[in-house]
mmCIF file of C-alpha atoms in Angstrom:
data_model
loop_
_atom_site.group_PDB
_atom_site.id
_atom_site.type_symbol
_atom_site.label_atom_id
_atom_site.label_comp_id
_atom_site.label_asym_id
_atom_site.label_seq_id
_atom_site.Cartn_x
_atom_site.Cartn_y
_atom_site.Cartn_z
ATOM 1 C CA MET A 22 -40.533 -20.877 -57.633
ATOM 2 C CA GLU A 23 -40.582 -17.557 -59.477
ATOM 3 C CA GLY A 24 -41.442 -14.646 -57.213
ATOM 4 C CA SER A 25 -41.054 -16.643 -53.997
ATOM 5 C CA ASP A 26 -38.911 -15.581 -51.063
ATOM 6 C CA PRO A 27 -36.190 -18.228 -50.483
ATOM 7 C CA MET A 28 -35.608 -16.885 -46.964
ATOM 8 C CA ALA A 29 -39.188 -17.736 -46.056
ATOM 9 C CA THR A 30 -38.307 -21.420 -46.231
ATOM 10 C CA LEU A 31 -35.626 -21.063 -43.540
ATOM 11 C CA THR A 32 -36.488 -21.695 -39.923
ATOM 12 C CA ASP A 33 -35.822 -18.960 -37.355
ATOM 13 C CA ASP A 34 -32.908 -20.899 -35.854
ATOM 14 C CA ILE A 35 -31.164 -21.323 -39.220
ATOM 15 C CA LEU A 36 -31.719 -17.692 -40.198
ATOM 16 C CA ALA A 37 -30.455 -16.495 -36.788
ATOM 17 C CA ASP A 38 -27.350 -18.646 -37.180
ATOM 18 C CA ILE A 39 -26.633 -17.074 -40.578
ATOM 19 C CA ILE A 40 -27.104 -13.513 -39.323
ATOM 20 C CA SER A 41 -24.960 -14.174 -36.238
ATOM 21 C CA ARG A 42 -21.942 -14.754 -38.506
ATOM 22 C CA LEU A 43 -22.147 -11.245 -39.972
ATOM 23 C CA PRO A 44 -20.236 -8.176 -38.737
ATOM 24 C CA TYR A 45 -22.114 -5.856 -36.404
ATOM 25 C CA LYS A 46 -22.807 -3.191 -39.060
ATOM 26 C CA SER A 47 -24.304 -5.807 -41.380
ATOM 27 C CA THR A 48 -26.493 -7.063 -38.551
ATOM 28 C CA CYS A 49 -27.839 -3.531 -38.115
ATOM 29 C CA CYS A 50 -28.759 -3.478 -41.813
ATOM 30 C CA CYS A 51 -30.550 -6.804 -41.430
ATOM 31 C CA LYS A 52 -32.934 -5.236 -38.916
ATOM 32 C CA CYS A 53 -34.330 -3.132 -41.769
ATOM 33 C CA VAL A 54 -35.080 -6.053 -44.120
ATOM 34 C CA SER A 55 -38.419 -7.037 -42.597
ATOM 35 C CA LYS A 56 -40.333 -7.191 -39.333
ATOM 36 C CA ARG A 57 -39.499 -10.879 -39.091
ATOM 37 C CA TRP A 58 -35.763 -10.221 -39.310
ATOM 38 C CA ARG A 59 -35.961 -7.363 -36.828
ATOM 39 C CA ASP A 60 -37.934 -9.405 -34.286
ATOM 40 C CA LEU A 61 -35.580 -12.339 -34.822
ATOM 41 C CA ILE A 62 -32.497 -10.253 -34.004
ATOM 42 C CA TYR A 63 -34.128 -8.698 -30.940
ATOM 43 C CA HIS A 64 -35.592 -11.979 -29.685
ATOM 44 C CA ARG A 65 -34.322 -12.944 -26.255
ATOM 45 C CA HIS A 66 -33.450 -16.455 -27.396
ATOM 46 C CA HIS A 67 -31.170 -15.249 -30.217
ATOM 47 C CA ARG A 68 -29.855 -11.976 -28.824
ATOM 48 C CA LYS A 69 -26.630 -13.284 -27.278
ATOM 49 C CA LYS A 70 -25.701 -15.034 -30.509
ATOM 50 C CA MET A 71 -25.710 -11.779 -32.441
ATOM 51 C CA PRO A 72 -22.741 -9.403 -32.670
ATOM 52 C CA GLN A 73 -23.462 -6.559 -30.310
ATOM 53 C CA SER A 74 -22.323 -2.993 -29.840
ATOM 54 C CA VAL A 75 -22.931 -1.815 -26.302
ATOM 55 C CA VAL A 76 -21.882 1.582 -25.026
ATOM 56 C CA GLY A 77 -21.749 2.091 -21.286
ATOM 57 C CA PHE A 78 -19.593 2.075 -18.219
ATOM 58 C CA PHE A 79 -19.000 0.102 -15.046
ATOM 59 C CA TYR A 80 -18.797 1.780 -11.663
ATOM 60 C CA GLU A 81 -18.768 0.748 -8.012
ATOM 61 C CA GLY A 82 -21.034 1.973 -5.248
ATOM 62 C CA TYR A 83 -20.538 1.796 -1.494
ATOM 63 C CA ASN A 84 -23.262 1.772 1.153
ATOM 64 C CA GLU A 85 -22.649 0.942 4.831
ATOM 65 C CA CYS A 86 -26.295 -0.055 5.293
ATOM 66 C CA ARG A 87 -26.186 -2.665 2.559
ATOM 67 C CA SER A 88 -24.777 -6.171 2.357
ATOM 68 C CA PRO A 89 -22.458 -6.445 0.602
ATOM 69 C CA ARG A 90 -21.386 -2.873 1.218
ATOM 70 C CA LYS A 91 -19.599 -2.595 -2.135
ATOM 71 C CA ALA A 92 -21.418 -3.399 -5.380
ATOM 72 C CA ARG A 93 -20.630 -3.033 -9.078
ATOM 73 C CA TYR A 94 -23.078 -1.552 -11.577
ATOM 74 C CA PHE A 95 -23.283 -1.106 -15.344
ATOM 75 C CA THR A 96 -24.980 1.842 -17.009
ATOM 76 C CA ASN A 97 -26.045 1.106 -20.576
ATOM 77 C CA LEU A 98 -25.823 4.164 -22.839
ATOM 78 C CA SER A 99 -26.784 2.341 -26.036
ATOM 79 C CA ARG A 100 -29.921 3.387 -27.818
ATOM 80 C CA GLU A 101 -31.210 -0.136 -27.494
ATOM 81 C CA TYR A 102 -32.240 -1.372 -24.083
ATOM 82 C CA TYR A 103 -30.817 -4.816 -24.757
ATOM 83 C CA PRO A 104 -28.504 -6.590 -24.352
ATOM 84 C CA LEU A 105 -28.112 -6.154 -20.648
ATOM 85 C CA VAL A 106 -24.690 -6.654 -19.125
ATOM 86 C CA ASP A 107 -24.294 -8.563 -15.882
ATOM 87 C CA PRO A 108 -22.165 -6.148 -13.798
ATOM 88 C CA SER A 109 -21.098 -8.940 -11.427
ATOM 89 C CA LEU A 110 -19.674 -10.945 -14.366
ATOM 90 C CA SER A 111 -21.087 -14.021 -12.651
ATOM 91 C CA PHE A 112 -20.484 -16.106 -15.780
ATOM 92 C CA LEU A 113 -16.771 -16.287 -14.884
ATOM 93 C CA PRO A 114 -16.271 -19.671 -13.143
ATOM 94 C CA ASN A 115 -14.278 -20.335 -9.999
ATOM 95 C CA CYS A 116 -13.836 -16.644 -9.342
ATOM 96 C CA GLY A 117 -14.206 -15.644 -5.715
ATOM 97 C CA SER A 118 -13.805 -11.930 -6.387
ATOM 98 C CA LEU A 119 -12.526 -9.814 -9.237
ATOM 99 C CA ASP A 120 -11.308 -6.363 -10.154
ATOM 100 C CA ILE A 121 -11.907 -4.797 -13.552
ATOM 101 C CA LEU A 122 -8.536 -3.372 -14.566
ATOM 102 C CA ASP A 123 -9.196 -2.118 -18.084
ATOM 103 C CA ALA A 124 -11.614 -2.099 -21.015
ATOM 104 C CA CYS A 125 -10.661 -1.990 -24.689
ATOM 105 C CA ASN A 126 -12.993 -2.170 -27.699
ATOM 106 C CA GLY A 127 -15.586 -4.394 -26.038
ATOM 107 C CA LEU A 128 -13.284 -6.617 -23.973
ATOM 108 C CA LEU A 129 -12.552 -6.398 -20.252
ATOM 109 C CA LEU A 130 -9.315 -7.227 -18.475
ATOM 110 C CA CYS A 131 -10.056 -8.568 -14.996
ATOM 111 C CA ARG A 132 -7.957 -9.721 -12.082
ATOM 112 C CA CYS A 133 -9.750 -12.827 -10.847
ATOM 113 C CA TRP A 134 -9.067 -14.105 -7.338
ATOM 114 C CA LYS A 135 -9.708 -17.837 -7.144
ATOM 115 C CA ALA A 136 -12.474 -19.046 -4.871
ATOM 116 C CA ALA A 137 -10.558 -22.175 -3.835
ATOM 117 C CA ASP A 138 -7.406 -20.240 -2.933
ATOM 118 C CA PRO A 139 -7.885 -16.501 -2.231
ATOM 119 C CA LEU A 140 -4.124 -15.937 -2.436
ATOM 120 C CA LYS A 141 -3.943 -17.074 -6.064
ATOM 121 C CA LEU A 142 -5.286 -15.221 -9.068
ATOM 122 C CA ASP A 143 -5.399 -15.122 -12.839
ATOM 123 C CA TYR A 144 -5.986 -12.477 -15.411
ATOM 124 C CA VAL A 145 -9.207 -13.015 -17.336
ATOM 125 C CA VAL A 146 -10.141 -11.333 -20.615
ATOM 126 C CA CYS A 147 -13.869 -11.485 -21.334
ATOM 127 C CA ASN A 148 -16.627 -10.093 -23.494
ATOM 128 C CA PRO A 149 -19.449 -9.111 -21.093
ATOM 129 C CA THR A 150 -22.105 -9.100 -23.832
ATOM 130 C CA THR A 151 -21.416 -12.574 -25.228
ATOM 131 C CA GLU A 152 -20.135 -13.875 -21.852
ATOM 132 C CA LYS A 153 -17.175 -15.509 -23.583
ATOM 133 C CA TRP A 154 -13.892 -15.443 -21.684
ATOM 134 C CA VAL A 155 -10.332 -16.717 -21.677
ATOM 135 C CA SER A 156 -7.934 -17.109 -18.781
ATOM 136 C CA VAL A 157 -4.485 -15.556 -19.045
ATOM 137 C CA PRO A 158 -1.743 -17.287 -17.039
ATOM 138 C CA ALA A 159 -0.570 -14.989 -14.283
ATOM 139 C CA THR A 160 2.999 -13.838 -13.891
ATOM 140 C CA GLU A 161 4.841 -14.036 -10.575
ATOM 141 C CA TRP A 162 3.789 -10.513 -9.604
ATOM 142 C CA PRO A 163 0.089 -9.907 -10.408
ATOM 143 C CA SER A 164 -0.999 -9.439 -6.787
ATOM 144 C CA LYS A 165 1.721 -6.784 -6.358
ATOM 145 C CA VAL A 166 1.374 -5.046 -9.710
ATOM 146 C CA GLY A 167 -0.886 -1.997 -9.714
ATOM 147 C CA VAL A 168 -0.988 -1.290 -13.449
ATOM 148 C CA ALA A 169 -2.091 -3.849 -16.057
ATOM 149 C CA ARG A 170 -3.773 -2.817 -19.301
ATOM 150 C CA LEU A 171 -5.400 -4.417 -22.344
ATOM 151 C CA GLY A 172 -4.731 -3.883 -26.057
ATOM 152 C CA PHE A 173 -7.328 -5.104 -28.566
ATOM 153 C CA ASP A 174 -8.404 -3.925 -32.018
ATOM 154 C CA PRO A 175 -10.996 -6.218 -33.657
ATOM 155 C CA ALA A 176 -10.621 -4.359 -36.959
ATOM 156 C CA VAL A 177 -7.037 -5.634 -37.185
ATOM 157 C CA THR A 178 -6.993 -9.002 -35.427
ATOM 158 C CA SER A 179 -8.989 -11.200 -33.080
ATOM 159 C CA HIS A 180 -5.962 -11.514 -30.788
ATOM 160 C CA PHE A 181 -5.276 -9.289 -27.776
ATOM 161 C CA HIS A 182 -2.302 -8.222 -25.658
ATOM 162 C CA VAL A 183 -2.024 -7.719 -21.906
ATOM 163 C CA PHE A 184 0.539 -5.198 -20.647
ATOM 164 C CA GLU A 185 1.829 -5.561 -17.081
ATOM 165 C CA PHE A 186 3.907 -2.649 -15.761
ATOM 166 C CA ILE A 187 6.043 -3.955 -12.894
ATOM 167 C CA ASP A 188 7.473 -1.296 -10.596
ATOM 168 C CA GLU A 189 10.695 -1.508 -8.613
ATOM 169 C CA GLU A 190 8.999 -2.513 -5.365
ATOM 170 C CA ALA A 191 6.994 -5.338 -7.002
ATOM 171 C CA TRP A 192 10.098 -6.532 -8.872
ATOM 172 C CA GLY A 193 11.996 -6.810 -5.582
ATOM 173 C CA VAL A 194 14.521 -4.004 -5.967
ATOM 174 C CA PRO A 195 16.027 -3.302 -2.514
ATOM 175 C CA GLU A 196 14.560 -0.213 -0.915
ATOM 176 C CA ASP A 197 17.891 1.609 -0.750
ATOM 177 C CA GLU A 198 18.333 1.098 -4.517
ATOM 178 C CA GLN A 199 14.914 2.370 -5.551
ATOM 179 C CA ASP A 200 14.539 5.733 -7.314
ATOM 180 C CA ASP A 201 13.698 8.336 -4.653
ATOM 181 C CA ASP A 202 12.458 10.844 -7.232
ATOM 182 C CA PHE A 203 9.993 8.436 -8.862
ATOM 183 C CA TYR A 204 7.934 6.490 -6.334
ATOM 184 C CA ARG A 205 7.148 3.052 -7.802
ATOM 185 C CA ARG A 206 9.258 3.666 -10.872
ATOM 186 C CA ILE A 207 8.468 1.151 -13.614
ATOM 187 C CA HIS A 208 11.269 -1.403 -13.791
ATOM 188 C CA THR A 209 9.995 -4.121 -16.166
ATOM 189 C CA LEU A 210 7.286 -4.472 -18.799
ATOM 190 C CA ALA A 211 5.623 -7.857 -19.357
ATOM 191 C CA ILE A 212 3.508 -8.312 -22.494
ATOM 192 C CA TYR A 213 1.214 -11.297 -23.070
ATOM 193 C CA SER A 214 0.151 -12.186 -26.609
ATOM 194 C CA SER A 215 -2.978 -14.312 -26.960
ATOM 195 C CA LYS A 216 -1.647 -15.491 -30.334
ATOM 196 C CA ALA A 217 1.687 -16.727 -28.945
ATOM 197 C CA GLY A 218 0.218 -17.697 -25.570
ATOM 198 C CA VAL A 219 3.300 -16.573 -23.623
ATOM 199 C CA TRP A 220 4.593 -13.560 -21.686
ATOM 200 C CA LYS A 221 7.485 -11.500 -22.987
ATOM 201 C CA TYR A 222 9.635 -9.539 -20.516
ATOM 202 C CA GLN A 223 11.940 -6.589 -20.957
ATOM 203 C CA THR A 224 13.706 -4.202 -18.628
ATOM 204 C CA VAL A 225 12.442 -0.662 -19.146
ATOM 205 C CA LYS A 226 15.335 1.521 -20.252
ATOM 206 C CA GLN A 227 13.178 4.519 -21.115
ATOM 207 C CA GLY A 228 12.324 7.029 -18.495
ATOM 208 C CA PRO A 229 12.410 7.137 -15.611
ATOM 209 C CA PHE A 230 8.635 7.240 -15.197
ATOM 210 C CA ALA A 231 5.895 6.042 -12.863
ATOM 211 C CA ILE A 232 2.262 5.246 -13.667
ATOM 212 C CA PRO A 233 -0.614 5.886 -11.223
ATOM 213 C CA LYS A 234 -2.748 2.877 -10.348
ATOM 214 C CA HIS A 235 -5.880 4.387 -11.908
ATOM 215 C CA SER A 236 -4.123 5.795 -14.967
ATOM 216 C CA VAL A 237 -6.356 6.126 -18.017
ATOM 217 C CA SER A 238 -5.159 4.300 -21.133
ATOM 218 C CA SER A 239 -6.098 4.082 -24.802
ATOM 219 C CA PHE A 240 -5.091 1.672 -27.553
ATOM 220 C CA LEU A 241 -4.646 2.757 -31.164
ATOM 221 C CA ASN A 242 -2.790 1.317 -34.158
ATOM 222 C CA GLY A 243 -1.042 -1.285 -32.018
ATOM 223 C CA VAL A 244 0.188 1.286 -29.496
ATOM 224 C CA LEU A 245 -0.874 1.532 -25.846
ATOM 225 C CA ASN A 246 -1.005 5.085 -24.467
ATOM 226 C CA LEU A 247 -1.046 5.702 -20.706
ATOM 227 C CA ALA A 248 -1.116 8.743 -18.498
ATOM 228 C CA ALA A 249 2.013 8.858 -16.327
ATOM 229 C CA ASP A 250 3.151 11.025 -13.434
ATOM 230 C CA TYR A 251 4.861 14.360 -14.028
ATOM 231 C CA ASN A 252 2.671 15.327 -17.012
ATOM 232 C CA LEU A 253 3.791 12.553 -19.347
ATOM 233 C CA ILE A 254 2.115 10.156 -21.722
ATOM 234 C CA VAL A 255 3.864 6.795 -22.037
ATOM 235 C CA ALA A 256 3.318 4.990 -25.339
ATOM 236 C CA VAL A 257 4.558 1.491 -26.226
ATOM 237 C CA ASP A 258 3.737 -0.898 -29.068
ATOM 238 C CA VAL A 259 2.552 -4.492 -28.654
ATOM 239 C CA GLU A 260 6.049 -5.893 -29.171
ATOM 240 C CA GLY A 261 7.657 -3.541 -26.652
ATOM 241 C CA ASP A 262 10.147 -2.466 -29.311
ATOM 242 C CA ASN A 263 9.053 1.151 -29.702
ATOM 243 C CA TRP A 264 8.626 3.555 -26.794
ATOM 244 C CA TRP A 265 7.704 7.219 -26.556
ATOM 245 C CA LEU A 266 7.587 9.518 -23.521
ATOM 246 C CA VAL A 267 5.501 12.478 -24.638
ATOM 247 C CA PRO A 268 5.155 15.606 -22.465
ATOM 248 C CA ILE A 269 1.605 16.906 -22.473
ATOM 249 C CA PRO A 270 0.816 20.597 -23.118
ATOM 250 C CA GLU A 271 1.731 22.957 -20.291
ATOM 251 C CA ARG A 272 -0.747 22.847 -17.433
ATOM 252 C CA PRO A 273 -1.495 24.927 -14.326
ATOM 253 C CA ASP A 274 0.542 24.044 -11.243
ATOM 254 C CA TYR A 275 -2.551 23.155 -9.224
ATOM 255 C CA VAL A 276 -3.620 20.398 -11.685
ATOM 256 C CA ASP A 277 -1.989 17.141 -10.598
ATOM 257 C CA ASP A 278 -3.666 14.314 -12.503
ATOM 258 C CA THR A 279 -2.929 13.477 -16.126
ATOM 259 C CA ASN A 280 -5.921 11.359 -17.059
ATOM 260 C CA GLY A 281 -7.622 12.847 -20.090
ATOM 261 C CA ILE A 282 -6.259 10.553 -22.821
ATOM 262 C CA PHE A 283 -8.673 9.441 -25.537
ATOM 263 C CA THR A 284 -8.673 8.145 -29.103
ATOM 264 C CA SER A 285 -11.047 9.226 -31.842
ATOM 265 C CA GLN A 286 -10.988 9.108 -35.631
ATOM 266 C CA GLY A 287 -7.569 7.476 -35.635
ATOM 267 C CA ARG A 288 -5.903 10.127 -33.474
ATOM 268 C CA VAL A 289 -4.745 10.464 -29.855
ATOM 269 C CA TYR A 290 -6.347 13.304 -27.897
ATOM 270 C CA PHE A 291 -5.608 14.932 -24.564
ATOM 271 C CA ALA A 292 -8.354 16.784 -22.695
ATOM 272 C CA ASP A 293 -7.351 19.257 -19.994
ATOM 273 C CA SER A 294 -9.833 20.990 -17.729
ATOM 274 C CA ASP A 295 -8.877 23.783 -15.343
ATOM 275 C CA ARG A 296 -10.993 26.255 -13.356
ATOM 276 C CA SER A 297 -12.110 28.282 -16.357
ATOM 277 C CA LYS A 298 -12.006 26.170 -19.527
ATOM 278 C CA LEU A 299 -11.777 22.797 -21.220
ATOM 279 C CA SER A 300 -8.976 22.380 -23.749
ATOM 280 C CA ILE A 301 -8.672 19.502 -26.208
ATOM 281 C CA TRP A 302 -5.361 18.779 -27.924
ATOM 282 C CA ILE A 303 -4.401 16.380 -30.750
ATOM 283 C CA LEU A 304 -1.071 14.562 -30.726
ATOM 284 C CA GLU A 305 0.532 15.175 -34.123
ATOM 285 C CA ASP A 306 3.722 13.155 -33.699
ATOM 286 C CA TYR A 307 5.102 10.804 -31.046
ATOM 287 C CA ALA A 308 8.741 11.505 -31.863
ATOM 288 C CA THR A 309 8.559 15.306 -31.617
ATOM 289 C CA GLY A 310 5.800 15.384 -29.010
ATOM 290 C CA LYS A 311 3.952 18.041 -31.022
ATOM 291 C CA TRP A 312 0.386 18.877 -29.944
ATOM 292 C CA THR A 313 -2.197 20.988 -31.758
ATOM 293 C CA LEU A 314 -5.001 22.748 -29.891
ATOM 294 C CA LYS A 315 -8.311 21.534 -31.349
ATOM 295 C CA HIS A 316 -10.941 23.075 -29.063
ATOM 296 C CA ASN A 317 -11.068 25.588 -26.235
ATOM 297 C CA VAL A 318 -14.378 25.799 -24.385
ATOM 298 C CA SER A 319 -15.074 28.146 -21.496
ATOM 299 C CA HIS A 320 -16.867 26.747 -18.465
ATOM 300 C CA LEU A 321 -18.643 30.068 -18.133
#
């Protein structure tokens, strides 16, 4: 009929199903169409179906007077109160306990210890807002490996990669043959592709280098960037074919940790804070290791 609203003839369930198939930015625009559309998107019944953008962080707290003494929390920094994220990730089945190893563009990489057999574990990649998850078959070393990271860029592909950095001790190199100058030197890199469904292994010929257990990482343009010991950034692509060991800008002797690696606006940044100032550098080129100072802010 002329002048009628065709959307008015759709039920809420059908309209919610249509909107749920849109990208997140389009969903945001739909909130402005009408009060009905806005309420539909925010409704508790439909919320988990919609594409979500949640900004926040997980952290663990410890209290001797509480049971359990250790607990995981999530702080939501989004402007919208919903959706809430279950910090325990209780939607993961058959998981006795888990460790969150990395987060990348909305997905989490977890090490999940099986409830039936506490000695066995799997990697699990999940979306904590939609509560969808997929199990990644474990390698022979996951319980010994300290560094595993996730690579995922939804703007490029729906597939993800898991990077497992296996050091000499975990690989089984005899103690007298291990590198004395680099404790837990990385010996082998294992890369899992969700598209291929298999692990790919290669002996690391670059280096030598070692990566701290809590090393910060970032993923950009198919390249994983990690903070390594001795003021280095280790970068490797998803195929393991291209490697770069990039020295960071000169730092004071009393600063030990190299953890300030971030990505923004398609660039890799390094943030360095000493006793007097915060410095932010942009990586111009992997091959030359050239950095450009972007900001210098005094703490005073």
